[in-house]
Coordinates of C-alpha atoms in Angstrom, one line a residue:
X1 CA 16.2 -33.6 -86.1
X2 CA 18.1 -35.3 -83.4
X3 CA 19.7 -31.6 -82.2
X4 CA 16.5 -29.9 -81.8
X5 CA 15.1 -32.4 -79.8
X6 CA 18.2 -32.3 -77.6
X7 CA 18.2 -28.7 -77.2
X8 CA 14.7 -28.4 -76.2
X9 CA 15.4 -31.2 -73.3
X10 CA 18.4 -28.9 -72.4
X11 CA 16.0 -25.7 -72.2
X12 CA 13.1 -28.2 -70.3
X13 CA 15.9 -29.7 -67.7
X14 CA 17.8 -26.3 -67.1
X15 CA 14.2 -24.4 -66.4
X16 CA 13.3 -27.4 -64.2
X17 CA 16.7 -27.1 -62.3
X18 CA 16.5 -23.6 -61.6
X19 CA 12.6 -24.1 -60.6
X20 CA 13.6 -26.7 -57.9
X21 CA 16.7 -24.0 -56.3
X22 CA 14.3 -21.0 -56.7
X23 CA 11.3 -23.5 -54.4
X24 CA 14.7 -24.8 -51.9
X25 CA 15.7 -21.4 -51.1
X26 CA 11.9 -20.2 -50.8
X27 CA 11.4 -23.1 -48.6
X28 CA 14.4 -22.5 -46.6
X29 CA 13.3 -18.8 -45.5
X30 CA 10.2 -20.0 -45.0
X31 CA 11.0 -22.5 -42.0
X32 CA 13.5 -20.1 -40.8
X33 CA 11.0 -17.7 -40.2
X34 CA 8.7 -20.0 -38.7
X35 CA 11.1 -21.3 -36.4
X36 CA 12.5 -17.9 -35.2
X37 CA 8.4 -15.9 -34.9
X38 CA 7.5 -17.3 -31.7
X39 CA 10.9 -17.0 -30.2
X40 CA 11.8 -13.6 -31.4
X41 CA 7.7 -12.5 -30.4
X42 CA 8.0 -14.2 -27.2
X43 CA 11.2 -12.2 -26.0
X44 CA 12.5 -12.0 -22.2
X45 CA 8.6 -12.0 -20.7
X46 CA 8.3 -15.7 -21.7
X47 CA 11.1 -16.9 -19.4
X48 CA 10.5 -14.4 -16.8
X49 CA 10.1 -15.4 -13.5
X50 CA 8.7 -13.9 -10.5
X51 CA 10.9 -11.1 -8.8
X52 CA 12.5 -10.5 -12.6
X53 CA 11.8 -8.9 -15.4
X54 CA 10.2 -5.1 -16.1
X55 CA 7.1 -6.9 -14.7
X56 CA 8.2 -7.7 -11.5
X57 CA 6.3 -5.3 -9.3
X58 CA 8.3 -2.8 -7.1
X59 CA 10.9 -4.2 -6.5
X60 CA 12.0 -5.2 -9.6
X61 CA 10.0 -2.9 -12.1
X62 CA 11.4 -1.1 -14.4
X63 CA 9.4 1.7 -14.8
X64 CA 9.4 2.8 -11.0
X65 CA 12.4 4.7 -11.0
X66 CA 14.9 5.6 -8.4
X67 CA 13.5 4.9 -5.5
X68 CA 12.4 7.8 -3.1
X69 CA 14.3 9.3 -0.6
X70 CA 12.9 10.2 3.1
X71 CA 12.5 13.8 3.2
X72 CA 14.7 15.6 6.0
X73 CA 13.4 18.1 7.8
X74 CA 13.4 21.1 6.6
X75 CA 15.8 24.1 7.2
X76 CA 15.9 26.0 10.3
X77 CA 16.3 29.8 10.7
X78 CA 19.6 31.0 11.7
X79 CA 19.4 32.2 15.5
X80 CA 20.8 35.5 14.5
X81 CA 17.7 36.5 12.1
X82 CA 15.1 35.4 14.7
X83 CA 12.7 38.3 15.3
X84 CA 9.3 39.1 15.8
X85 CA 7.1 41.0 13.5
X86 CA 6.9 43.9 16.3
X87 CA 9.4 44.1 19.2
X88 CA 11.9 42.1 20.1
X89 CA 12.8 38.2 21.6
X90 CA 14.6 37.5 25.3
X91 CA 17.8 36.1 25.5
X92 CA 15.9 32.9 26.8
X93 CA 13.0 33.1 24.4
X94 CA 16.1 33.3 21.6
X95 CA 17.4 30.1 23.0
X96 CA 14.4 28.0 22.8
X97 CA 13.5 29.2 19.4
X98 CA 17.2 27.9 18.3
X99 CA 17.4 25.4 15.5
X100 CA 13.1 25.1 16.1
X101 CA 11.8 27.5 13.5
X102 CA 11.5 26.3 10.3
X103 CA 12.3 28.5 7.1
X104 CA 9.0 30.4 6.0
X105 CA 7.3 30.1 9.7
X106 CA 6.8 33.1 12.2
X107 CA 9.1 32.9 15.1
X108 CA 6.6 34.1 17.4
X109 CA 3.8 31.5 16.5
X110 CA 6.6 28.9 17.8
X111 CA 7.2 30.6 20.7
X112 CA 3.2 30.7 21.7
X113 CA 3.7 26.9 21.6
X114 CA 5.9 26.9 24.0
X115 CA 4.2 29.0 25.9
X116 CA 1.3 27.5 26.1
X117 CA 2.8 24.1 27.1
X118 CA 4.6 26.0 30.5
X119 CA 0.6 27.4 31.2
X120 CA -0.7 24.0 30.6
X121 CA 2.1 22.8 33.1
X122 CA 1.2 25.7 35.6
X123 CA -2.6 24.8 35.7
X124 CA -1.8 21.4 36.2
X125 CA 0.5 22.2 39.6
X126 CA -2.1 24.0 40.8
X127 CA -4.7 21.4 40.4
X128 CA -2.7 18.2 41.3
X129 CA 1.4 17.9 40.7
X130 CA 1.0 14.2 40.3
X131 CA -1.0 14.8 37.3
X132 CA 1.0 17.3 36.1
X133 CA 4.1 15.3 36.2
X134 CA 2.3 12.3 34.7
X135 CA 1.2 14.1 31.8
X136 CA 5.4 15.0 31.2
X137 CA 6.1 11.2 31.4
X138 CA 3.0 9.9 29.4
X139 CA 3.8 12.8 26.4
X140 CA 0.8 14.2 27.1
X141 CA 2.0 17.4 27.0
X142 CA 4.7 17.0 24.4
X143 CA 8.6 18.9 24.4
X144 CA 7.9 20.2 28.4
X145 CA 11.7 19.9 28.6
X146 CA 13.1 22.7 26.2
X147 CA 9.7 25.1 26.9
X148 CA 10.6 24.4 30.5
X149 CA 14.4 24.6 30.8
X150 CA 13.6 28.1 28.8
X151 CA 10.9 29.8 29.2
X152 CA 9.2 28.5 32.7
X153 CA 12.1 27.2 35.1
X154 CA 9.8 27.5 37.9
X155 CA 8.8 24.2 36.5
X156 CA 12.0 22.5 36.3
X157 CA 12.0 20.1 39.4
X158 CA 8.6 18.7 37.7
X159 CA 10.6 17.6 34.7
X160 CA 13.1 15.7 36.3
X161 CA 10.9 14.0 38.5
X162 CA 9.2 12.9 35.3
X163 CA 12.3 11.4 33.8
X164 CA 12.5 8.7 36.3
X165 CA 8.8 8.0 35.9
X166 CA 7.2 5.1 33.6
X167 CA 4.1 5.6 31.4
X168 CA 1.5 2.6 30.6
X169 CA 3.8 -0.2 28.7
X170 CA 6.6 -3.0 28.7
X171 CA 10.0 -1.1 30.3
X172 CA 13.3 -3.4 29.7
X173 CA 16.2 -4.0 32.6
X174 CA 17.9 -1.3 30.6
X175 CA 15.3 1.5 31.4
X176 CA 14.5 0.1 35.0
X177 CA 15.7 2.0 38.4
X178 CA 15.0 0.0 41.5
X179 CA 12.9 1.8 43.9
X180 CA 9.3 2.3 44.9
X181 CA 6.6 4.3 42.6
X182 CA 2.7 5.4 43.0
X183 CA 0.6 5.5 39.5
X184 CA -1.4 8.2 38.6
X185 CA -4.8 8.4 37.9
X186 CA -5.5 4.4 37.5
X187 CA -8.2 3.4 35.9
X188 CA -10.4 0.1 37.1
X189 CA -8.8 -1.9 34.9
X190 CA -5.0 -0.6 35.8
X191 CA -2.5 -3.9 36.2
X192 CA 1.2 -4.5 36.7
X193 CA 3.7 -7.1 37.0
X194 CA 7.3 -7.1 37.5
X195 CA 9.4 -9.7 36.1
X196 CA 12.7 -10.9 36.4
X197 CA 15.1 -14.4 35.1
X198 CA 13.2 -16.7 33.3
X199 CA 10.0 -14.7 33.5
X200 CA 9.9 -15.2 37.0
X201 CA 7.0 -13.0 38.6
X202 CA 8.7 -10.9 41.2
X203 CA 5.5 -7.9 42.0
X204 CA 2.3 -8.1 40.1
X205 CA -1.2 -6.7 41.3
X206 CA -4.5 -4.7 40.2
X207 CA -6.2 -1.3 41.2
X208 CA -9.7 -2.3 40.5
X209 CA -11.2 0.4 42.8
X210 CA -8.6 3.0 40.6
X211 CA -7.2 3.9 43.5
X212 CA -3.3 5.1 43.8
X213 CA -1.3 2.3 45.2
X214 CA 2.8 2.3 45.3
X215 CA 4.7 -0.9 44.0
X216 CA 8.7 -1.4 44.6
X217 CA 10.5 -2.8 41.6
X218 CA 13.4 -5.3 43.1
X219 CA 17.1 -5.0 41.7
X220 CA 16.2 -8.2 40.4
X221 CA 13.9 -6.9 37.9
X222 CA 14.0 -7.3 34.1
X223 CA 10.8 -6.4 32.6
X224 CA 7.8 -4.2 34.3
X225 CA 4.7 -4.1 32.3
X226 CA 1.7 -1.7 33.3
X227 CA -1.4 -1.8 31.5
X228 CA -4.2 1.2 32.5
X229 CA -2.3 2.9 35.0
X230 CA -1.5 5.8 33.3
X231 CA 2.0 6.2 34.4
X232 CA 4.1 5.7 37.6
X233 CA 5.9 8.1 39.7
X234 CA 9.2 7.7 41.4
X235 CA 8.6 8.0 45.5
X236 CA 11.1 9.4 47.8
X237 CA 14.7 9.1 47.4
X238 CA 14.1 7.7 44.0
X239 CA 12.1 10.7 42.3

């Protein structure tokens, strides 16, 4: 009776054994898992800080791409197929076209802009010259050199004149020319100042009846500012 007994403990202990590896090993995958879930769901976003990661923002996203490139201009027509629908261009209308019509564009609506910037200029003589030049240095009528050194040379001297002038703003030592100048068409609230070493005031004043005055900027000068005065003319041996 004795070997049964012992047999059946042998059965009850071996069952028990492999009871207690099969719950250790359960156990084990258990806890591994739980450790590695929140580190495995958490992933690089967790420990990202700002400027890193795909949510950065623009400048370090991701998903933005390459970033985008500044579009050139875009191609000219080749001088040598420049030509109207009907007719035919001048040498000098040729030359001002060159390099300024852009693939796709009639030639001819580029030439009425330049054109119509030498009749602007024309009306403008006739009226007052001042204000003709003025509107040259200000930009108010825009690319008067190429319309002028092409298609109305009549108008030339107007143009240099104009790029010795100064429109309303702060002019540097660099772009200063010693020498006396009149504004153009001040208005009440026109005021300048000239400047020079350690912001030193060398000429400053006011037109509050907007009536033309002339101002000399010293060699000393480092800075002229002009606020409302439209723009400044260079007088005599200057211009």
């Amino acid at each position: 009776m004795r070997y049964p007994f012992l047999a059946g403990a042998a059965v009850v202990l071996a069952t028990a054994a492999l009871a207690a590896c099969g719950s250790s090993d359960g156990g084990g995958g258990t806890e591994e898992a739980a450790v590695a879930g929140p580190a495995a769901a958490s992933g690089p976003a967790a420990t990202s800080e700002p400027g890193a990661g795909p949510e950065a923002g623009p400048q370090g996203s991701a998903s933005a791409g390459p970033r985008a490139s500044r579009s050139s201009e875009p191609p000219k027509i080749p001088s040598d197929r420049l030509t109207p629908a009907t007719g035919t261009f001048t040498r000098k209308q040729k030359e001002y076209l060159a390099d300024r019509v852009p693939v796709g564009m009639d030639p001819a609506a580029v030439l009425q802009t330049g054109q119509e910037t030498c009749d602007r200029l024309t009306y403008l003589v006739k009226v007052d010259r001042d204000t003709a030049v003025g509107a040259v240095v200000t930009g108010e009528i825009a690319d008067a050199e190429p319309a002028v050194a092409h298609l109305c040379t009549q108008h030339e001297g107007l143009v240099e004149r104009a790029s010795h002038g100064y429109a309303d703003g702060i002019h540097r030592s660099e772009g200063l020319r010693p020498g006396r100048y009149r504004n153009v068409s001040p208005t009440a609230k026109c005021t300048w100042e000239v400047t020079g070493t350690g912001g030193k005031v060398l000429v400053s004043g006011s037109s509050a009846d907007g009536k033309r005055t002339t101002i000399t900027i010293p060699k000393a000068a480092l800075a002229f500012t002009s606020t409302g005065c439209y723009a400044w003319l260079p007088e005599g041996d200057n211009g």
